[in-house]
Amino acid sequence: MLVLLPPSEGKAASGRGAPLKPESLSLPGLAPARAAVLDALVELSVADEEKARVVLGLSEGLRGEIAKNVELRTAGTRPAGEIYTGVLYDALDLASLDTAARRRAGKSLLVFSGLWGAVRVGDRIPSYRCSMGVKLPGLGALGAYWRTPMAEVMPEAAGDGLVLDLRSSAYAAAWKPKGEVAERTASVRVLHSQLVDGVEKRSVVSHFNKATKGRMVRDLLRSGAAPKGPGELVGVLRDLGYVVEAEAPARAGRSWELDVVVTEIH
């Protein structure tokens, strides 16, 4: 099983480990594209702080984040699973998993990134600021920039098993499963169900959407389940206590769409 995750806007501080070693990152086929994005991001951040703030979409209060990009090549590193914070990662709580579940996480979780393309949670990276929605000078919109290199490496990374896609739309733009890979891919939407004047109303709540996805991945890792396809995944999630609604795609070459329905927001 391969689980595709979004990163988090907020990130922990860079660690005290050795500086970035690009050659050590997973998915080595992305190395040339990573080098180009890294060069463009560092150049932008060093040359003009105000321009960098605007390009990166940062408020005045987040101007200090640009310093992270200036030091990308020399800053200490830590595992990506520690760098990424926020609602989904708080709920996932990798640090508290047992040894077997952490080992599964290292093999199955892949975090998409505007800077790195995608990394595994054990890859050591510095803290940075660069979302997939950024348009970097010389490279353009990163969502579009990453499509070609991603198309080359992701089919192999997906292997022959289930692909569980939990990315937000901005990060999903960098790679869309096609063909037989799509047929074994399941994307998940979390819906909040509540009764309003006796009528069920469903809505997507961003914060709870992320928290539920984090807990769901945690439960899958702890269970040791290894569903081979979307149909088996539905059964596993239901066994874990989730209310899941799903239908097989009507046409070949399409991914599954799963709705996880919740009644409590926490």
mmCIF file of C-alpha atoms in Angstrom, residues 58-177:
data_model
loop_
_atom_site.group_PDB
_atom_site.id
_atom_site.type_symbol
_atom_site.label_atom_id
_atom_site.label_comp_id
_atom_site.label_asym_id
_atom_site.label_seq_id
_atom_site.Cartn_x
_atom_site.Cartn_y
_atom_site.Cartn_z
ATOM 1 C CA LEU A 58 3.324 34.973 2.840
ATOM 2 C CA SER A 59 1.725 37.580 5.050
ATOM 3 C CA GLU A 60 3.906 40.284 6.574
ATOM 4 C CA GLY A 61 3.841 38.379 9.826
ATOM 5 C CA LEU A 62 5.387 35.334 8.140
ATOM 6 C CA ARG A 63 8.248 37.241 6.503
ATOM 7 C CA GLY A 64 10.668 35.432 8.797
ATOM 8 C CA GLU A 65 9.873 32.145 7.045
ATOM 9 C CA ILE A 66 11.972 33.289 4.086
ATOM 10 C CA ALA A 67 15.118 32.830 6.178
ATOM 11 C CA LYS A 68 14.468 29.080 6.147
ATOM 12 C CA ASN A 69 14.821 29.061 2.365
ATOM 13 C CA VAL A 70 18.017 31.116 2.450
ATOM 14 C CA GLU A 71 19.662 28.434 4.615
ATOM 15 C CA LEU A 72 18.321 25.339 2.873
ATOM 16 C CA ARG A 73 21.737 24.015 1.873
ATOM 17 C CA THR A 74 23.377 24.517 5.279
ATOM 18 C CA ALA A 75 20.566 24.064 7.807
ATOM 19 C CA GLY A 76 20.341 20.919 9.894
ATOM 20 C CA THR A 77 17.872 18.239 8.893
ATOM 21 C CA ARG A 78 15.454 15.844 10.523
ATOM 22 C CA PRO A 79 13.116 13.159 9.181
ATOM 23 C CA ALA A 80 10.305 14.572 7.068
ATOM 24 C CA GLY A 81 7.833 12.905 9.415
ATOM 25 C CA GLU A 82 9.093 15.262 12.125
ATOM 26 C CA ILE A 83 9.338 18.347 9.915
ATOM 27 C CA TYR A 84 5.700 18.249 8.865
ATOM 28 C CA THR A 85 3.311 19.320 11.610
ATOM 29 C CA GLY A 86 -0.298 20.468 11.644
ATOM 30 C CA VAL A 87 -3.661 18.785 12.038
ATOM 31 C CA LEU A 88 -3.151 15.665 9.900
ATOM 32 C CA TYR A 89 0.304 14.953 11.300
ATOM 33 C CA ASP A 90 -0.784 15.604 14.887
ATOM 34 C CA ALA A 91 -3.545 13.018 14.437
ATOM 35 C CA LEU A 92 -1.169 10.589 12.722
ATOM 36 C CA ASP A 93 1.335 10.996 15.602
ATOM 37 C CA LEU A 94 4.115 8.963 14.033
ATOM 38 C CA ALA A 95 6.369 9.217 17.088
ATOM 39 C CA SER A 96 3.962 7.253 19.286
ATOM 40 C CA LEU A 97 3.512 4.328 16.892
ATOM 41 C CA ASP A 98 5.044 1.001 17.825
ATOM 42 C CA THR A 99 8.113 -0.258 15.975
ATOM 43 C CA ALA A 100 6.199 -2.354 13.448
ATOM 44 C CA ALA A 101 3.776 0.455 12.602
ATOM 45 C CA ARG A 102 6.635 2.955 12.206
ATOM 46 C CA ARG A 103 8.346 0.556 9.851
ATOM 47 C CA ARG A 104 5.171 0.329 7.787
ATOM 48 C CA ALA A 105 4.944 4.131 7.771
ATOM 49 C CA GLY A 106 8.474 4.408 6.417
ATOM 50 C CA LYS A 107 7.635 2.114 3.530
ATOM 51 C CA SER A 108 4.132 3.272 2.668
ATOM 52 C CA LEU A 109 3.815 7.024 3.348
ATOM 53 C CA LEU A 110 4.806 9.476 0.633
ATOM 54 C CA VAL A 111 4.489 13.219 1.284
ATOM 55 C CA PHE A 112 4.064 15.479 -1.738
ATOM 56 C CA SER A 113 5.951 18.791 -1.654
ATOM 57 C CA GLY A 114 6.354 21.913 -3.736
ATOM 58 C CA LEU A 115 10.111 21.823 -3.126
ATOM 59 C CA TRP A 116 10.977 18.117 -3.108
ATOM 60 C CA GLY A 117 8.262 16.691 -5.349
ATOM 61 C CA ALA A 118 7.664 13.878 -2.897
ATOM 62 C CA VAL A 119 9.598 12.401 0.024
ATOM 63 C CA ARG A 120 9.182 9.499 2.392
ATOM 64 C CA VAL A 121 8.710 10.262 6.081
ATOM 65 C CA GLY A 122 12.174 8.961 6.898
ATOM 66 C CA ASP A 123 13.964 11.223 4.395
ATOM 67 C CA ARG A 124 16.004 13.886 6.186
ATOM 68 C CA ILE A 125 15.135 17.408 5.046
ATOM 69 C CA PRO A 126 15.459 20.953 6.443
ATOM 70 C CA SER A 127 12.462 23.114 7.253
ATOM 71 C CA TYR A 128 11.334 25.267 4.308
ATOM 72 C CA ARG A 129 8.492 27.351 2.931
ATOM 73 C CA CYS A 130 7.251 26.635 -0.593
ATOM 74 C CA SER A 131 3.790 25.317 -1.376
ATOM 75 C CA MET A 132 2.745 23.542 -4.567
ATOM 76 C CA GLY A 133 0.677 26.595 -5.541
ATOM 77 C CA VAL A 134 3.764 28.828 -5.856
ATOM 78 C CA LYS A 135 4.940 30.141 -9.222
ATOM 79 C CA LEU A 136 8.733 30.300 -9.044
ATOM 80 C CA PRO A 137 10.617 32.620 -11.399
ATOM 81 C CA GLY A 138 12.054 30.613 -14.254
ATOM 82 C CA LEU A 139 10.022 27.483 -13.453
ATOM 83 C CA GLY A 140 6.417 28.650 -13.308
ATOM 84 C CA ALA A 141 3.631 26.994 -11.354
ATOM 85 C CA LEU A 142 5.068 24.105 -9.369
ATOM 86 C CA GLY A 143 1.970 21.947 -9.717
ATOM 87 C CA ALA A 144 2.491 21.905 -13.466
ATOM 88 C CA TYR A 145 6.294 21.791 -13.214
ATOM 89 C CA TRP A 146 6.266 18.524 -11.276
ATOM 90 C CA ARG A 147 3.901 16.661 -13.605
ATOM 91 C CA THR A 148 6.523 15.416 -16.044
ATOM 92 C CA PRO A 149 9.089 14.120 -13.524
ATOM 93 C CA MET A 150 6.309 12.681 -11.362
ATOM 94 C CA ALA A 151 4.800 10.850 -14.334
ATOM 95 C CA GLU A 152 8.163 9.169 -14.819
ATOM 96 C CA VAL A 153 8.759 7.973 -11.249
ATOM 97 C CA MET A 154 5.354 7.474 -9.637
ATOM 98 C CA PRO A 155 4.153 4.370 -11.521
ATOM 99 C CA GLU A 156 7.201 2.505 -10.218
ATOM 100 C CA ALA A 157 6.744 3.946 -6.721
ATOM 101 C CA ALA A 158 3.117 2.807 -6.758
ATOM 102 C CA GLY A 159 4.210 -0.765 -7.389
ATOM 103 C CA ASP A 160 1.375 -3.211 -7.942
ATOM 104 C CA GLY A 161 -0.655 -2.532 -4.802
ATOM 105 C CA LEU A 162 -3.258 -0.137 -3.461
ATOM 106 C CA VAL A 163 -2.678 3.614 -3.755
ATOM 107 C CA LEU A 164 -4.518 5.595 -1.076
ATOM 108 C CA ASP A 165 -4.647 9.229 -2.177
ATOM 109 C CA LEU A 166 -5.234 11.688 0.673
ATOM 110 C CA ARG A 167 -3.728 14.756 -1.014
ATOM 111 C CA SER A 168 -5.413 18.129 -1.264
ATOM 112 C CA SER A 169 -6.248 19.378 -4.771
ATOM 113 C CA ALA A 170 -3.136 21.568 -5.045
ATOM 114 C CA TYR A 171 -0.847 18.587 -4.499
ATOM 115 C CA ALA A 172 -2.972 16.174 -6.512
ATOM 116 C CA ALA A 173 -2.242 18.441 -9.497
ATOM 117 C CA ALA A 174 1.371 17.237 -9.538
ATOM 118 C CA TRP A 175 0.470 13.634 -10.364
ATOM 119 C CA LYS A 176 -2.746 11.984 -11.451
ATOM 120 C CA PRO A 177 -2.767 8.169 -11.540
#
